[in-house]
């Protein structure tokens, strides 16, 4: 009987170390999954904010196009801010404007070209609006873009 008892003396410590190792591995694995899901959830919220900023830029440009008598527009009025255009050929790029409630910003680019095709309504203008929403504005983590086109008769 003494010999059997002597061979099982350290088995309790070995079993305890194995259980602790398995528990620690499971705990680290669960923590890693939770942390990754938390980051993905945060990025999804940031993505929605950036998309809303891009959509706001599109709506601002459309409003300015429809309310101005002349085109091209040299300045956009967005969110209480006057934005001047940087002109390159037939493309006008307007500076960022910040949406103060959310910390997001948008950059709006408007390009236009005259379409001269033989169609029932010749010489139409094709206006393309591109808006890129970013969140946060400085060192953006996410960026979402929207592009839309409008046709106007000349």
XYZ file of C-alpha atoms in Angstrom:
154
model
C 0.000 0.000 0.000
C 2.805 2.394 0.746
C 4.272 2.051 -2.747
C 0.983 2.854 -4.509
C 0.534 5.943 -2.387
C 4.104 7.104 -3.116
C 3.582 7.079 -6.955
C 0.475 9.291 -6.781
C 1.973 11.941 -4.545
C 2.454 14.748 -7.215
C -0.596 13.997 -9.348
C -2.733 16.658 -7.605
C -0.279 19.443 -8.487
C -0.040 18.189 -12.082
C -3.842 18.106 -12.494
C -4.136 21.584 -10.938
C -1.502 22.994 -13.349
C -3.270 21.394 -16.340
C -6.666 22.813 -15.283
C -5.130 26.279 -14.759
C -3.442 26.133 -18.186
C -6.671 25.134 -19.934
C -8.640 27.832 -18.060
C -6.063 30.496 -18.906
C -6.038 29.485 -22.590
C -9.831 29.624 -22.753
C -9.897 32.979 -20.956
C -7.340 34.539 -23.315
C -9.214 33.161 -26.338
C -12.555 34.544 -25.154
C -10.954 37.914 -24.372
C -9.429 38.078 -27.864
C -12.796 37.306 -29.500
C -14.578 39.930 -27.371
C -11.930 42.566 -28.083
C -12.060 41.904 -31.842
C -15.871 42.129 -31.830
C -15.718 45.374 -29.864
C -13.359 46.910 -32.450
C -15.572 45.712 -35.312
C -18.629 47.214 -33.629
C -16.859 50.549 -33.142
C -15.696 50.595 -36.771
C -19.242 49.862 -37.922
C -20.502 52.896 -35.985
C -17.665 55.029 -37.428
C -18.561 53.783 -40.907
C -22.181 54.884 -40.481
C -21.067 58.351 -39.348
C -18.710 58.664 -42.347
C -21.466 57.557 -44.718
C -23.845 60.171 -43.280
C -21.142 62.811 -43.754
C -20.730 61.772 -47.407
C -24.491 61.862 -47.895
C -24.594 65.308 -46.315
C -21.952 66.477 -48.803
C -24.028 65.183 -51.732
C -27.161 66.911 -50.446
C -25.269 70.157 -49.866
C -23.933 70.119 -53.431
C -27.357 69.302 -54.901
C -28.966 72.113 -52.936
C -26.342 74.583 -54.167
C -26.697 73.393 -57.780
C -30.491 73.631 -57.770
C -30.634 77.025 -56.025
C -27.912 78.786 -58.053
C -28.863 80.516 -61.243
C -25.517 79.870 -62.918
C -23.216 76.927 -63.225
C -20.399 76.236 -62.488
C -20.605 77.156 -58.839
C -17.536 78.892 -57.432
C -18.598 78.511 -53.818
C -20.702 76.049 -51.876
C -22.557 77.012 -48.737
C -22.537 73.969 -46.455
C -23.250 73.701 -42.770
C -22.849 77.435 -42.256
C -19.492 77.485 -44.041
C -18.549 79.096 -47.352
C -16.380 76.691 -49.352
C -14.316 77.984 -52.261
C -13.481 75.732 -55.171
C -10.104 74.600 -56.413
C -10.507 74.359 -60.188
C -8.726 71.811 -62.375
C -10.122 71.684 -65.921
C -13.832 71.050 -65.614
C -13.549 69.705 -62.052
C -14.142 71.769 -58.947
C -13.003 70.409 -55.600
C -14.355 72.021 -52.461
C -12.490 71.927 -49.183
C -13.553 69.799 -46.243
C -16.340 71.013 -44.129
C -16.739 69.736 -40.638
C -20.003 68.638 -39.142
C -19.481 69.836 -35.612
C -22.023 67.602 -33.910
C -20.418 64.353 -35.011
C -16.760 65.219 -35.626
C -17.036 63.918 -39.190
C -16.154 65.834 -42.338
C -16.821 65.603 -46.047
C -14.906 66.572 -49.160
C -17.097 67.358 -52.139
C -15.940 67.263 -55.763
C -18.184 68.478 -58.569
C -17.245 67.922 -62.205
C -19.276 68.848 -65.226
C -19.133 68.206 -68.913
C -21.300 69.106 -71.876
C -22.753 66.110 -73.620
C -23.102 66.821 -77.341
C -24.910 63.863 -78.749
C -27.624 63.579 -81.338
C -30.561 62.970 -79.086
C -33.994 64.480 -78.610
C -32.420 66.969 -76.175
C -28.900 67.816 -77.426
C -26.264 69.741 -75.496
C -27.063 68.624 -72.004
C -24.728 69.118 -69.083
C -23.706 66.081 -67.018
C -22.802 67.065 -63.469
C -21.060 64.439 -61.355
C -20.899 64.914 -57.598
C -18.493 62.891 -55.507
C -18.535 63.180 -51.737
C -16.125 61.463 -49.362
C -17.129 61.312 -45.726
C -14.458 60.704 -43.110
C -14.558 59.924 -39.419
C -12.840 61.244 -37.439
C -11.805 64.246 -39.480
C -8.151 64.243 -38.449
C -6.423 60.903 -39.034
C -9.612 59.232 -40.287
C -10.205 55.637 -39.335
C -12.909 55.129 -41.952
C -13.861 56.822 -45.203
C -17.024 56.322 -47.222
C -17.774 57.777 -50.623
C -20.872 58.409 -52.691
C -21.035 59.412 -56.358
C -24.131 60.695 -58.115
C -24.867 62.347 -61.458
C -27.351 64.990 -62.567
C -28.253 65.933 -66.129
C -29.257 69.504 -66.892
C -30.371 71.004 -70.174
C -28.480 73.971 -71.532
